């Protein structure tokens, strides 16, 4: 076998391996672009589990582009966020903004005003687990640029 052929086979092997590795990095599908008015910037949603009468829990994969975030809102039944990729923010009203990295988890109590989203320079991916038994999310005002970029409140 010629050296050129061996190099070619090796190259194809590395290429195939890197494709497989890249595909594995995406945990859940990105889903569709969110077009409702409850978000600022560009975000995507893939519903993974729809709530029903037997289990009123909805699970969604949300991908925020840099700068994108939810409006202020609350969940009557509370919410759990699992950070799966990128760098994000989470803030409860009157509390410091938290920076979220892959592997971080947030337990948001029922009826606590908060927002979540990507950081300024990085995208963010979260799995949002929402208890809907006491009603759907209540959407409030937009997170201003000042609130979004604030490092303390
Ligand atoms: Mn929320």
PDB file of C-alpha atoms and ligand atoms in Angstrom:
ATOM      1  CA  UNK A   1       0.000   0.000   0.000  1.00  0.00           C
ATOM      2  CA  UNK A   2       1.323   3.395  -0.903  1.00  0.00           C
ATOM      3  CA  UNK A   3       2.054   5.937   1.789  1.00  0.00           C
ATOM      4  CA  UNK A   4      -0.429   8.351   0.172  1.00  0.00           C
ATOM      5  CA  UNK A   5      -3.250   5.799   0.560  1.00  0.00           C
ATOM      6  CA  UNK A   6      -2.392   5.134   4.182  1.00  0.00           C
ATOM      7  CA  UNK A   7      -2.418   8.867   4.889  1.00  0.00           C
ATOM      8  CA  UNK A   8      -5.799   9.102   3.170  1.00  0.00           C
ATOM      9  CA  UNK A   9      -7.288   6.294   5.247  1.00  0.00           C
ATOM     10  CA  UNK A  10      -5.902   7.820   8.437  1.00  0.00           C
ATOM     11  CA  UNK A  11      -7.376  11.203   7.490  1.00  0.00           C
ATOM     12  CA  UNK A  12     -10.812   9.701   6.827  1.00  0.00           C
ATOM     13  CA  UNK A  13     -10.670   7.894  10.172  1.00  0.00           C
ATOM     14  CA  UNK A  14      -9.859  11.079  12.086  1.00  0.00           C
ATOM     15  CA  UNK A  15     -12.544  12.954  10.135  1.00  0.00           C
ATOM     16  CA  UNK A  16     -15.198  10.333  10.917  1.00  0.00           C
ATOM     17  CA  UNK A  17     -14.205  10.310  14.581  1.00  0.00           C
ATOM     18  CA  UNK A  18     -14.378  14.105  14.879  1.00  0.00           C
ATOM     19  CA  UNK A  19     -17.838  14.139  13.235  1.00  0.00           C
ATOM     20  CA  UNK A  20     -19.056  11.593  15.762  1.00  0.00           C
ATOM     21  CA  UNK A  21     -17.545  13.568  18.645  1.00  0.00           C
ATOM     22  CA  UNK A  22     -19.167  16.792  17.431  1.00  0.00           C
ATOM     23  CA  UNK A  23     -22.588  15.196  17.077  1.00  0.00           C
ATOM     24  CA  UNK A  24     -22.357  13.845  20.617  1.00  0.00           C
ATOM     25  CA  UNK A  25     -21.897  17.353  22.027  1.00  0.00           C
ATOM     26  CA  UNK A  26     -25.494  18.281  21.230  1.00  0.00           C
ATOM     27  CA  UNK A  27     -27.488  16.761  24.072  1.00  0.00           C
ATOM     28  CA  UNK A  28     -31.005  17.636  22.885  1.00  0.00           C
ATOM     29  CA  UNK A  29     -32.291  19.176  19.635  1.00  0.00           C
ATOM     30  CA  UNK A  30     -32.155  22.961  19.341  1.00  0.00           C
ATOM     31  CA  UNK A  31     -35.781  23.097  18.244  1.00  0.00           C
ATOM     32  CA  UNK A  32     -37.593  26.051  16.719  1.00  0.00           C
ATOM     33  CA  UNK A  33     -36.939  29.762  17.031  1.00  0.00           C
ATOM     34  CA  UNK A  34     -39.129  31.314  19.734  1.00  0.00           C
ATOM     35  CA  UNK A  35     -41.374  33.929  18.180  1.00  0.00           C
ATOM     36  CA  UNK A  36     -43.503  34.989  21.162  1.00  0.00           C
ATOM     37  CA  UNK A  37     -42.948  38.276  23.014  1.00  0.00           C
ATOM     38  CA  UNK A  38     -41.735  36.673  26.258  1.00  0.00           C
ATOM     39  CA  UNK A  39     -38.104  36.732  25.202  1.00  0.00           C
ATOM     40  CA  UNK A  40     -35.597  39.435  24.262  1.00  0.00           C
ATOM     41  CA  UNK A  41     -33.180  38.476  21.495  1.00  0.00           C
ATOM     42  CA  UNK A  42     -32.973  35.141  19.712  1.00  0.00           C
ATOM     43  CA  UNK A  43     -33.794  31.895  21.489  1.00  0.00           C
ATOM     44  CA  UNK A  44     -34.859  28.396  20.456  1.00  0.00           C
ATOM     45  CA  UNK A  45     -37.153  25.872  22.129  1.00  0.00           C
ATOM     46  CA  UNK A  46     -37.454  22.132  21.805  1.00  0.00           C
ATOM     47  CA  UNK A  47     -40.232  20.709  23.968  1.00  0.00           C
ATOM     48  CA  UNK A  48     -38.987  17.374  25.344  1.00  0.00           C
ATOM     49  CA  UNK A  49     -41.932  16.488  27.586  1.00  0.00           C
ATOM     50  CA  UNK A  50     -45.379  18.077  27.468  1.00  0.00           C
ATOM     51  CA  UNK A  51     -47.291  18.409  30.726  1.00  0.00           C
ATOM     52  CA  UNK A  52     -50.493  16.387  31.018  1.00  0.00           C
ATOM     53  CA  UNK A  53     -53.060  15.511  33.675  1.00  0.00           C
ATOM     54  CA  UNK A  54     -51.062  12.531  34.954  1.00  0.00           C
ATOM     55  CA  UNK A  55     -47.824  14.507  35.334  1.00  0.00           C
ATOM     56  CA  UNK A  56     -48.182  18.303  35.114  1.00  0.00           C
ATOM     57  CA  UNK A  57     -44.481  18.818  34.421  1.00  0.00           C
ATOM     58  CA  UNK A  58     -43.186  20.285  31.188  1.00  0.00           C
ATOM     59  CA  UNK A  59     -39.569  19.847  30.102  1.00  0.00           C
ATOM     60  CA  UNK A  60     -38.023  22.013  27.421  1.00  0.00           C
ATOM     61  CA  UNK A  61     -34.555  22.527  25.972  1.00  0.00           C
ATOM     62  CA  UNK A  62     -33.913  26.243  25.492  1.00  0.00           C
ATOM     63  CA  UNK A  63     -30.962  27.657  23.563  1.00  0.00           C
ATOM     64  CA  UNK A  64     -30.241  31.375  23.996  1.00  0.00           C
ATOM     65  CA  UNK A  65     -27.948  33.247  21.628  1.00  0.00           C
ATOM     66  CA  UNK A  66     -25.576  35.738  23.330  1.00  0.00           C
ATOM     67  CA  UNK A  67     -27.587  38.603  24.863  1.00  0.00           C
ATOM     68  CA  UNK A  68     -30.895  36.736  24.655  1.00  0.00           C
ATOM     69  CA  UNK A  69     -33.009  36.322  27.789  1.00  0.00           C
ATOM     70  CA  UNK A  70     -36.515  35.803  29.069  1.00  0.00           C
ATOM     71  CA  UNK A  71     -38.653  38.639  30.375  1.00  0.00           C
ATOM     72  CA  UNK A  72     -39.172  38.806  34.134  1.00  0.00           C
ATOM     73  CA  UNK A  73     -41.641  36.064  35.011  1.00  0.00           C
ATOM     74  CA  UNK A  74     -42.736  33.624  37.685  1.00  0.00           C
ATOM     75  CA  UNK A  75     -43.914  30.035  37.810  1.00  0.00           C
ATOM     76  CA  UNK A  76     -46.835  29.299  40.184  1.00  0.00           C
ATOM     77  CA  UNK A  77     -45.518  25.750  40.648  1.00  0.00           C
ATOM     78  CA  UNK A  78     -41.798  26.553  40.545  1.00  0.00           C
ATOM     79  CA  UNK A  79     -39.120  25.572  38.061  1.00  0.00           C
ATOM     80  CA  UNK A  80     -35.822  23.702  37.870  1.00  0.00           C
ATOM     81  CA  UNK A  81     -33.103  24.708  35.410  1.00  0.00           C
ATOM     82  CA  UNK A  82     -30.277  22.422  34.338  1.00  0.00           C
ATOM     83  CA  UNK A  83     -27.435  24.217  32.558  1.00  0.00           C
ATOM     84  CA  UNK A  84     -26.119  21.942  29.823  1.00  0.00           C
ATOM     85  CA  UNK A  85     -23.886  24.192  27.709  1.00  0.00           C
ATOM     86  CA  UNK A  86     -22.467  27.684  27.303  1.00  0.00           C
ATOM     87  CA  UNK A  87     -22.576  30.454  29.916  1.00  0.00           C
ATOM     88  CA  UNK A  88     -25.835  31.881  31.215  1.00  0.00           C
ATOM     89  CA  UNK A  89     -27.396  34.172  33.790  1.00  0.00           C
ATOM     90  CA  UNK A  90     -30.157  33.612  36.341  1.00  0.00           C
ATOM     91  CA  UNK A  91     -31.529  36.299  38.617  1.00  0.00           C
ATOM     92  CA  UNK A  92     -34.303  36.482  41.180  1.00  0.00           C
ATOM     93  CA  UNK A  93     -35.804  39.900  41.937  1.00  0.00           C
ATOM     94  CA  UNK A  94     -33.702  41.728  44.539  1.00  0.00           C
ATOM     95  CA  UNK A  95     -30.926  39.117  44.419  1.00  0.00           C
ATOM     96  CA  UNK A  96     -27.521  39.162  42.726  1.00  0.00           C
ATOM     97  CA  UNK A  97     -27.328  37.749  39.230  1.00  0.00           C
ATOM     98  CA  UNK A  98     -25.863  34.233  39.124  1.00  0.00           C
ATOM     99  CA  UNK A  99     -23.574  33.063  36.352  1.00  0.00           C
ATOM    100  CA  UNK A 100     -24.421  29.558  35.172  1.00  0.00           C
ATOM    101  CA  UNK A 101     -22.013  27.071  33.636  1.00  0.00           C
ATOM    102  CA  UNK A 102     -22.542  23.605  32.214  1.00  0.00           C
ATOM    103  CA  UNK A 103     -23.582  21.345  35.086  1.00  0.00           C
ATOM    104  CA  UNK A 104     -25.053  24.068  37.290  1.00  0.00           C
ATOM    105  CA  UNK A 105     -28.596  23.605  38.574  1.00  0.00           C
ATOM    106  CA  UNK A 106     -31.168  26.097  39.825  1.00  0.00           C
ATOM    107  CA  UNK A 107     -34.272  25.439  41.905  1.00  0.00           C
ATOM    108  CA  UNK A 108     -36.554  28.416  41.416  1.00  0.00           C
ATOM    109  CA  UNK A 109     -39.256  28.559  44.110  1.00  0.00           C
ATOM    110  CA  UNK A 110     -42.930  29.007  43.202  1.00  0.00           C
ATOM    111  CA  UNK A 111     -44.066  32.594  42.558  1.00  0.00           C
ATOM    112  CA  UNK A 112     -40.576  34.130  42.722  1.00  0.00           C
ATOM    113  CA  UNK A 113     -39.965  36.729  40.028  1.00  0.00           C
ATOM    114  CA  UNK A 114     -36.883  35.906  37.984  1.00  0.00           C
ATOM    115  CA  UNK A 115     -35.336  35.804  34.540  1.00  0.00           C
ATOM    116  CA  UNK A 116     -32.766  33.608  32.811  1.00  0.00           C
ATOM    117  CA  UNK A 117     -30.788  33.735  29.610  1.00  0.00           C
ATOM    118  CA  UNK A 118     -27.434  33.781  27.888  1.00  0.00           C
ATOM    119  CA  UNK A 119     -24.509  35.868  29.027  1.00  0.00           C
ATOM    120  CA  UNK A 120     -23.361  38.882  27.024  1.00  0.00           C
ATOM    121  CA  UNK A 121     -20.708  37.063  24.987  1.00  0.00           C
ATOM    122  CA  UNK A 122     -21.742  33.418  25.119  1.00  0.00           C
ATOM    123  CA  UNK A 123     -24.697  31.316  24.106  1.00  0.00           C
ATOM    124  CA  UNK A 124     -26.434  29.299  26.821  1.00  0.00           C
ATOM    125  CA  UNK A 125     -28.369  26.043  26.785  1.00  0.00           C
ATOM    126  CA  UNK A 126     -30.686  24.976  29.598  1.00  0.00           C
ATOM    127  CA  UNK A 127     -33.201  22.264  30.259  1.00  0.00           C
ATOM    128  CA  UNK A 128     -36.190  23.908  31.958  1.00  0.00           C
ATOM    129  CA  UNK A 129     -38.367  21.617  34.094  1.00  0.00           C
ATOM    130  CA  UNK A 130     -41.562  23.431  34.984  1.00  0.00           C
ATOM    131  CA  UNK A 131     -44.283  22.400  37.384  1.00  0.00           C
ATOM    132  CA  UNK A 132     -47.510  23.631  35.813  1.00  0.00           C
ATOM    133  CA  UNK A 133     -50.019  22.227  38.315  1.00  0.00           C
ATOM    134  CA  UNK A 134     -50.730  25.676  39.785  1.00  0.00           C
ATOM    135  CA  UNK A 135     -50.933  27.366  36.402  1.00  0.00           C
ATOM    136  CA  UNK A 136     -48.773  28.508  33.498  1.00  0.00           C
ATOM    137  CA  UNK A 137     -45.898  31.024  33.785  1.00  0.00           C
ATOM    138  CA  UNK A 138     -46.894  34.619  34.486  1.00  0.00           C
ATOM    139  CA  UNK A 139     -44.976  36.925  32.149  1.00  0.00           C
ATOM    140  CA  UNK A 140     -43.964  40.399  33.329  1.00  0.00           C
ATOM    141  CA  UNK A 141     -41.842  43.279  32.007  1.00  0.00           C
ATOM    142  CA  UNK A 142     -38.724  42.929  29.859  1.00  0.00           C
ATOM    143  CA  UNK A 143     -35.305  42.751  31.498  1.00  0.00           C
ATOM    144  CA  UNK A 144     -33.713  46.103  30.667  1.00  0.00           C
ATOM    145  CA  UNK A 145     -30.180  46.312  29.289  1.00  0.00           C
ATOM    146  CA  UNK A 146     -29.180  47.928  32.595  1.00  0.00           C
ATOM    147  CA  UNK A 147     -30.582  45.020  34.609  1.00  0.00           C
ATOM    148  CA  UNK A 148     -29.100  42.527  32.183  1.00  0.00           C
ATOM    149  CA  UNK A 149     -25.566  43.919  32.351  1.00  0.00           C
ATOM    150  CA  UNK A 150     -25.652  44.781  36.065  1.00  0.00           C
ATOM    151  CA  UNK A 151     -23.120  42.765  38.076  1.00  0.00           C
ATOM    152  CA  UNK A 152     -24.801  43.210  41.452  1.00  0.00           C
ATOM    153  CA  UNK A 153     -28.607  43.289  41.289  1.00  0.00           C
TER     154      UNK A 153
HETATM  155 MN1  LIG B   1     -38.298  30.658  34.586  1.00  0.00          MN
END
